Every structure is written in structure tokens, then in C-alpha cells.
XYZ file of C-alpha atoms in Angstrom:
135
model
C 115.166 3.422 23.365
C 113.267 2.511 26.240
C 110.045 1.270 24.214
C 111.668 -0.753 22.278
C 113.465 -2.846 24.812
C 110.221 -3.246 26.479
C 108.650 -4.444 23.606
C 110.954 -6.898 23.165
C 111.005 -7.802 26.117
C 107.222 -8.274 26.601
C 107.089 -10.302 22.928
C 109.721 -12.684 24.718
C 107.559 -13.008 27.586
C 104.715 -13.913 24.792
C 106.466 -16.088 22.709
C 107.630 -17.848 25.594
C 103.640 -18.014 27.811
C 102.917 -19.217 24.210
C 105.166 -22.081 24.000
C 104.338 -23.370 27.721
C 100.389 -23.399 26.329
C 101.414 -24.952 23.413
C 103.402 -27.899 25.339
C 100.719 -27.947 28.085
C 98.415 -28.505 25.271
C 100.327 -31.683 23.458
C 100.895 -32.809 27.371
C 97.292 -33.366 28.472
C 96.244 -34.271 24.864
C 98.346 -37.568 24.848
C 97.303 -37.929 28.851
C 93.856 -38.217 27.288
C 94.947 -41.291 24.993
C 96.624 -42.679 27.464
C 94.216 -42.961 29.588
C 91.619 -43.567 27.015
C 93.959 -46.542 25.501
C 94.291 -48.210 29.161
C 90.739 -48.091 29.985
C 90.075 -49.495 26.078
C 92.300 -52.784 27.524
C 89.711 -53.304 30.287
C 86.085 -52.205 28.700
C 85.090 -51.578 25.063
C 86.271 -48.609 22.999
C 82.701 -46.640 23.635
C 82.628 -47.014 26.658
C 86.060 -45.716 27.215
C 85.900 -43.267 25.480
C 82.601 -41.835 27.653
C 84.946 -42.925 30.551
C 87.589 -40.700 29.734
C 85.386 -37.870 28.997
C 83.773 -38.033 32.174
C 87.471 -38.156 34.186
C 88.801 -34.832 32.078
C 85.016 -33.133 33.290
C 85.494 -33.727 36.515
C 88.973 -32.678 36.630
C 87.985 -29.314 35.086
C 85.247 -28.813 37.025
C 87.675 -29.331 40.202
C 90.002 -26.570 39.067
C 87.042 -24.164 38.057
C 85.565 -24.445 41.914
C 89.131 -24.566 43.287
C 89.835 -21.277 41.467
C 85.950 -19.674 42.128
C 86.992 -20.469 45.899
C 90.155 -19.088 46.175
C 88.952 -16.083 43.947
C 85.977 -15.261 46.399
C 88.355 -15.612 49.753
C 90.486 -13.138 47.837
C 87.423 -10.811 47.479
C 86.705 -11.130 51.084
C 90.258 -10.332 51.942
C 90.397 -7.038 49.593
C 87.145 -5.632 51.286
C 89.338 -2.785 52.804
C 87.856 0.940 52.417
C 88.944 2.868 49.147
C 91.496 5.693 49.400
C 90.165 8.317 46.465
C 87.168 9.332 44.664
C 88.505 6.813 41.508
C 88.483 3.797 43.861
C 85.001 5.084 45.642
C 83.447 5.286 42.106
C 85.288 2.391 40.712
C 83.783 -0.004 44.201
C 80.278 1.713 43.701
C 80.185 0.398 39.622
C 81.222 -2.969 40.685
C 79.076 -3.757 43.771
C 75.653 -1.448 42.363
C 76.023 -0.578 38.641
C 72.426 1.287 38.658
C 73.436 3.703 41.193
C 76.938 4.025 39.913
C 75.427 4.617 36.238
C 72.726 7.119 37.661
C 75.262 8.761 40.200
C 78.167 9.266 37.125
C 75.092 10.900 35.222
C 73.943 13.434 37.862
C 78.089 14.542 38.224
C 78.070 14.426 34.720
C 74.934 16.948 34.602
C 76.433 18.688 37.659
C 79.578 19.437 35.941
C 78.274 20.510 32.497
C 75.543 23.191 34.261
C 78.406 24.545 36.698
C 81.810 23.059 36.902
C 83.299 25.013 39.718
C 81.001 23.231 42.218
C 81.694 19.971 40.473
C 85.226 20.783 41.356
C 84.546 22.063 45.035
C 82.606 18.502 45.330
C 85.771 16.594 43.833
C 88.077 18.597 46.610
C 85.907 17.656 49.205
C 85.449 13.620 48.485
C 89.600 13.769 48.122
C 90.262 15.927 50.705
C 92.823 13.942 53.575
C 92.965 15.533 57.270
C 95.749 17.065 58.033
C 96.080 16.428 61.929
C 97.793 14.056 63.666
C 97.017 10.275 64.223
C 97.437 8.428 67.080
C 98.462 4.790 67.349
């Protein structure tokens, strides 16, 4: 049974993403009162507390722009021309949803008043030369 040994195998993988969250969790939870009991040695409780609310924003807010940065280099990387008429349509939602909305209604009209040329149209857009390519 191939399904059911990749079921298993994917609620292992859950249990165990689950568990590392879980630990990750407890981990940066007593971080917090540690640092939050350290700074309460030095200045009062209040103000500690603010202290070690301020040190956990900043840390997240270093992650979040580390991760928008590498995310948008990534983008920039992946800017390579699509292949097929999925990936063409699929580029044209994501970078102009309007025209991708009113193009996919105008092929949607095209194909319910004569579906032969929407298919002739769909050859055409996925059509790949046949000759030879030089290097």
C-alpha cells in the first residue's frame, strides 16, 4: 500500500516539525525570563519587563527583514521566462491580476462561443520549434 506508507510517513514528519515547535517554543519562552530576571537585578521589575519586550521586537523584526530580503533576491533570481501557457498565465495573475482576471474571462468567453479556436489558440501559445539550436 503505497498511500499508506506515505501517510505515515508524512504524520512522522508532522509529529516530529511539531515537537521541534513545541521545544523551540519552551526554549525562547524561558530565554525571555532569563533575560527579563537579569535585567530585574539591575533596574526595577517595570522597567524590565518593557526592556525585555523591546529586545524580543527587535529581534523579530530582524528576522522578518532578513527573510523579506532574502525572499525578494530570490524573486529577482527566478525572473527567468515561463516555459507553457500554465506558467505564462500563472506569471500574468501574479504580476497584473486585472489583466489576468479580464484575459481568463475573454478565453473563457472564447472557448464557450467556439472551442476549436480556443484550442487552435492553446496549440499555438504551447507550440516549441522544432529546428535546431545553436550554441
Amino acid at each position: 500500500m503505497l498511500g499508506a506508507g506515505l501517510a505515515r510517513k508524512l504524520a512522522r514528519k508532522a509529529v516530529a516539525a511539531a515537537v521541534a515547535a513545541g521545544a523551540a517554543l519552551v526554549a525562547v519562552i524561558a530565554f525571555g525570563a532569563t533575560i527579563f530576571y537579569a535585567l530585574c537585578l539591575v533596574v526595577v521589575p517595570l522597567a524590565a519587563a518593557a526592556l525585555t519586550m523591546l529586545l524580543f521586537a527587535l529581534a523579530s523584526l530582524a528576522v522578518v527583514m532578513i527573510f523579506l530580503g532574502r525572499e525578494a533576491h530570490e524573486e529577482e533570481v527566478e525572473e527567468d521566462e515561463p516555459v507553457g501557457l500554465g506558467e505564462r498565465a500563472f506569471t500574468l495573475f501574479r504580476q497584473r491580476p486585472i489583466l489576468g482576471t479580464v484575459a481568463a474571462l475573454a478565453g473563457g468567453w472564447i472557448f464557450l462561443r467556439n472551442p476549436a479556436l480556443a484550442t487552435m489558440v492553446a496549440a499555438a501559445f504551447t507550440e516549441t520549434s522544432h529546428g535546431r539550436r545553436r550554441r
